[in-house]
Amino acid sequence: MAEHSGKDILSSDVEIKGSIKFQKELLIDGKVEGEINS
């Protein structure tokens, strides 16, 4: 998988129920119900 240098964004109209795991930068404007691991 190719890497990119930009930040990942979850916009305000995004809702996630579950788990999110990431290693770099993540901007969350939306709603997350669950576990976030960085």
JSON list of C-alpha atoms in Angstrom, two decimals:
[
{"chain": "A", "resi": 1, "resn": "MET", "atom": "CA", "xyz": [0.00, 0.00, 0.00]},
{"chain": "A", "resi": 2, "resn": "ALA", "atom": "CA", "xyz": [1.33, 3.46, -0.88]},
{"chain": "A", "resi": 3, "resn": "GLU", "atom": "CA", "xyz": [1.83, 5.97, 1.91]},
{"chain": "A", "resi": 4, "resn": "HIS", "atom": "CA", "xyz": [0.61, 9.54, 1.71]},
{"chain": "A", "resi": 5, "resn": "SER", "atom": "CA", "xyz": [1.83, 12.56, 3.65]},
{"chain": "A", "resi": 6, "resn": "GLY", "atom": "CA", "xyz": [-1.53, 14.33, 4.16]},
{"chain": "A", "resi": 7, "resn": "LYS", "atom": "CA", "xyz": [-3.73, 14.08, 7.23]},
{"chain": "A", "resi": 8, "resn": "ASP", "atom": "CA", "xyz": [-6.79, 11.86, 7.32]},
{"chain": "A", "resi": 9, "resn": "ILE", "atom": "CA", "xyz": [-10.09, 13.63, 8.03]},
{"chain": "A", "resi": 10, "resn": "LEU", "atom": "CA", "xyz": [-13.49, 12.34, 9.15]},
{"chain": "A", "resi": 11, "resn": "SER", "atom": "CA", "xyz": [-15.85, 15.16, 8.18]},
{"chain": "A", "resi": 12, "resn": "SER", "atom": "CA", "xyz": [-18.77, 16.41, 10.27]},
{"chain": "A", "resi": 13, "resn": "ASP", "atom": "CA", "xyz": [-21.33, 14.25, 8.42]},
{"chain": "A", "resi": 14, "resn": "VAL", "atom": "CA", "xyz": [-19.48, 10.99, 9.25]},
{"chain": "A", "resi": 15, "resn": "GLU", "atom": "CA", "xyz": [-20.66, 8.71, 12.09]},
{"chain": "A", "resi": 16, "resn": "ILE", "atom": "CA", "xyz": [-18.72, 5.59, 13.07]},
{"chain": "A", "resi": 17, "resn": "LYS", "atom": "CA", "xyz": [-19.83, 2.87, 15.48]},
{"chain": "A", "resi": 18, "resn": "GLY", "atom": "CA", "xyz": [-16.92, 0.56, 16.20]},
{"chain": "A", "resi": 19, "resn": "SER", "atom": "CA", "xyz": [-13.16, 0.79, 16.48]},
{"chain": "A", "resi": 20, "resn": "ILE", "atom": "CA", "xyz": [-10.66, 3.10, 14.80]},
{"chain": "A", "resi": 21, "resn": "LYS", "atom": "CA", "xyz": [-6.94, 2.37, 14.78]},
{"chain": "A", "resi": 22, "resn": "PHE", "atom": "CA", "xyz": [-4.37, 4.67, 13.17]},
{"chain": "A", "resi": 23, "resn": "GLN", "atom": "CA", "xyz": [-0.69, 5.55, 13.43]},
{"chain": "A", "resi": 24, "resn": "LYS", "atom": "CA", "xyz": [-0.37, 9.08, 12.12]},
{"chain": "A", "resi": 25, "resn": "GLU", "atom": "CA", "xyz": [-2.62, 12.16, 12.27]},
{"chain": "A", "resi": 26, "resn": "LEU", "atom": "CA", "xyz": [-6.42, 11.92, 12.21]},
{"chain": "A", "resi": 27, "resn": "LEU", "atom": "CA", "xyz": [-8.79, 14.89, 12.45]},
{"chain": "A", "resi": 28, "resn": "ILE", "atom": "CA", "xyz": [-12.28, 13.93, 13.66]},
{"chain": "A", "resi": 29, "resn": "ASP", "atom": "CA", "xyz": [-15.08, 16.45, 13.02]},
{"chain": "A", "resi": 30, "resn": "GLY", "atom": "CA", "xyz": [-17.74, 13.74, 12.97]},
{"chain": "A", "resi": 31, "resn": "LYS", "atom": "CA", "xyz": [-19.06, 11.38, 15.65]},
{"chain": "A", "resi": 32, "resn": "VAL", "atom": "CA", "xyz": [-17.32, 8.25, 16.93]},
{"chain": "A", "resi": 33, "resn": "GLU", "atom": "CA", "xyz": [-19.01, 5.78, 19.25]},
{"chain": "A", "resi": 34, "resn": "GLY", "atom": "CA", "xyz": [-16.48, 3.16, 20.24]},
{"chain": "A", "resi": 35, "resn": "GLU", "atom": "CA", "xyz": [-12.76, 2.74, 20.75]},
{"chain": "A", "resi": 36, "resn": "ILE", "atom": "CA", "xyz": [-10.01, 4.90, 19.25]},
{"chain": "A", "resi": 37, "resn": "ASN", "atom": "CA", "xyz": [-6.40, 3.64, 19.30]},
{"chain": "A", "resi": 38, "resn": "SER", "atom": "CA", "xyz": [-3.42, 5.64, 18.14]}
]
